[in-house]
Amino acid sequence: MKIRSPIVSVLGHVDHGKTTLLDYIRGSTIADKEAGGITQHIGATEIPNDTIEDICGNFISKLAIKDLIPGLFFIDTPGHAAFTSLRKRGGALADLAVLIVDINDGFKPQTFEALNILKMYKTPFIVVANKIDMIFGWESHENASFKESFNQQAQSVKQELENKVYEIVGTLYKEGFQSERFDRVSNFASQISIIPISAKSGEGIIEVLAMLLGLAQEYLTEQLEIHEDAPAKGTVLEIKEETGLGMTIDAIIYDGVLRTNDELALMSSSNEVLTTNIRSILRPLPLEEMRDSKKKFKKVDEVVAAAGIKIAAPNLDDVVSGSPLRVVNEEEDVKEEILKEIEDITIDTEDEGILVKADTLGSLEAIVKLLKELNIPIRSADIGDVNRRDIINSSIALEEDDAHGAIIAFNVGVHPNSLEDLNKSDVHLFEGDVIYQIIEEYEEWIKQKEEAKKKAFYDAIVKPAKFMVLPKLIFRQSKPAIVGIESLSGTLKQGQKLVNKNGEIVGSIASMEDKGETLPDITRGQRVAMAIKDAIVGKHFEEGDELFVDVPEKHYKFIEREFKDKLTEDEFETLYEFLEIKRKQEPDWGRFGLFE
């Protein structure tokens, strides 16, 4: 058994310094100073333990770090999208993560996105509070440790930094994490370390490297054990054409050994397994050799995890990024394993729900997990652009439930041939490159639909209202009775049934007029002429009487259960009066309701 370097991913909001940090870690300052101990991989940078110890000096010995981990393996592609794309069976490819935050800017949408992904995959991480050099009055000290630089700052500058760190502590607390500035952490297993740095000047980089190494050695040693003679396992980063090589794949190998001529099993865009034989395994040349030879890569016969490599092989055109990579061998059915992995994530059933499309298997997994946590049903989940079949399926789902007539599309587009179909349909497309924002938009859409339904339902319910028959304004006794009235509460509508103070049916509102204009409804305070169908003045009511809208018992119960907070004060009082009238006739009418 061998222990490999932990794979580290850097996540955070755009412009908060992910690329600057990675550039600094692998860049000329350290490389020149430490005589080129850093190895460049495809899509990754490996810093060996000896180099980290040289850079960090006494800080390593203070942490009592043992010499167990060979180094740190940084994935060069920064950001949460890469994090979700790079996966292995059962979780994220990254063993550790760096969540980078602009100390002056705080948490932004992509920071929260990254934090939620780390939470989802239960990945250990540190928070790097970048751009301390932008704090007003900060005096930079190139390549210094944070503590050395901090101790040389003015008191007001120190206090400003402390305030900003505690804003981050507060935000993390709201998100369910205990945290503290790294040098004040009492329990690294339960508290997140916050390391203030400047990726520009290098201040604090010493602590970042040392803390990552310490965390790996303390908590991940067992997880990092690999079988260096076992067939390789990896993840595809990218598929690209290289001059002289044809189509190639860039991949990270996280377990076992990969050799020239090995047969590989990979995932195709149609969610099937394809196999191919390796022609060449390539590693990047050191920069000096690259300049001298004008070549970018050198061939190697084998690589052992962890490694970032380029593979040249036939039939790679249809491989998808994020695909699992397995060496085919007699002991394991790796094709079946890859299919099972795809089936674990992709969903394709006849059940109700929305459609999900994503750019990689890892992204798809993250979205599916989140939607399941939110109890949002999924009809189908797949990789690739939105196509005509997706729009047809979503249209069918829409007919079953209009809340399911939606497609969530992460980092993918709509196939050009399908745009017209989408525009003609009632399917709603939610697209973007921040998972949580897309889902928030979907949830807001659902909320609006539910509110619209609720409003339509509320508008259809018969609500309490009453009016008074004005004295000396009886225009016709019957067929229909036409009287002058004043609305006392609620909204009176054409067609509503009416009852008198004894609970007897009077008739229904045939029409209402004011100055020759017919009105479909009137509100409190309005005086109009009303025609009441089937009513006889003198038999069913007298002038000066109050008449009530007849609220059906079923409607009363809906109001009590869902809409009582929407009633005005006068409607509420009228409902109470109406209830008293009904219960004189039927003592159990509307029991266990508003006035119990």
Coordinates of C-alpha atoms in Angstrom, one line a residue, residues 232 249 251 253 257-266 275-282 299-303 309-314 316 325-328:
A232 CA -6.0 2.7 -12.6
I249 CA -8.3 13.2 -23.2
A251 CA -7.5 13.0 -17.0
I253 CA -5.7 9.3 -12.0
V257 CA -1.3 2.4 -12.1
L258 CA -1.9 3.3 -15.8
R259 CA 0.3 1.8 -18.5
T260 CA 0.7 2.2 -22.3
N261 CA -1.5 -0.3 -24.2
D262 CA -4.0 -0.6 -21.3
E263 CA -7.6 -1.0 -22.4
L264 CA -9.7 1.8 -21.1
A265 CA -13.5 1.9 -20.4
L266 CA -15.0 5.4 -20.6
T275 CA -13.6 1.0 -24.8
T276 CA -10.3 1.9 -26.4
N277 CA -6.6 1.0 -26.2
I278 CA -4.0 3.6 -25.0
R279 CA -1.5 4.6 -27.7
S280 CA 0.4 7.1 -25.6
I281 CA 0.5 8.5 -22.1
L282 CA 1.9 12.0 -22.0
K299 CA 5.8 10.1 -23.4
V300 CA 5.9 7.9 -20.4
D301 CA 5.3 4.2 -20.1
E302 CA 3.3 4.3 -16.9
V303 CA 2.0 6.6 -14.1
I309 CA -2.0 13.0 -17.7
K310 CA -2.9 13.3 -21.4
I311 CA -4.0 10.1 -23.2
A312 CA -3.8 9.6 -27.0
A313 CA -6.1 6.7 -28.2
P314 CA -8.6 5.9 -31.0
L316 CA -12.3 9.3 -28.1
L325 CA -12.0 6.3 -16.5
R326 CA -11.2 2.6 -15.7
V327 CA -8.6 0.1 -16.9
V328 CA -10.3 -3.0 -18.2

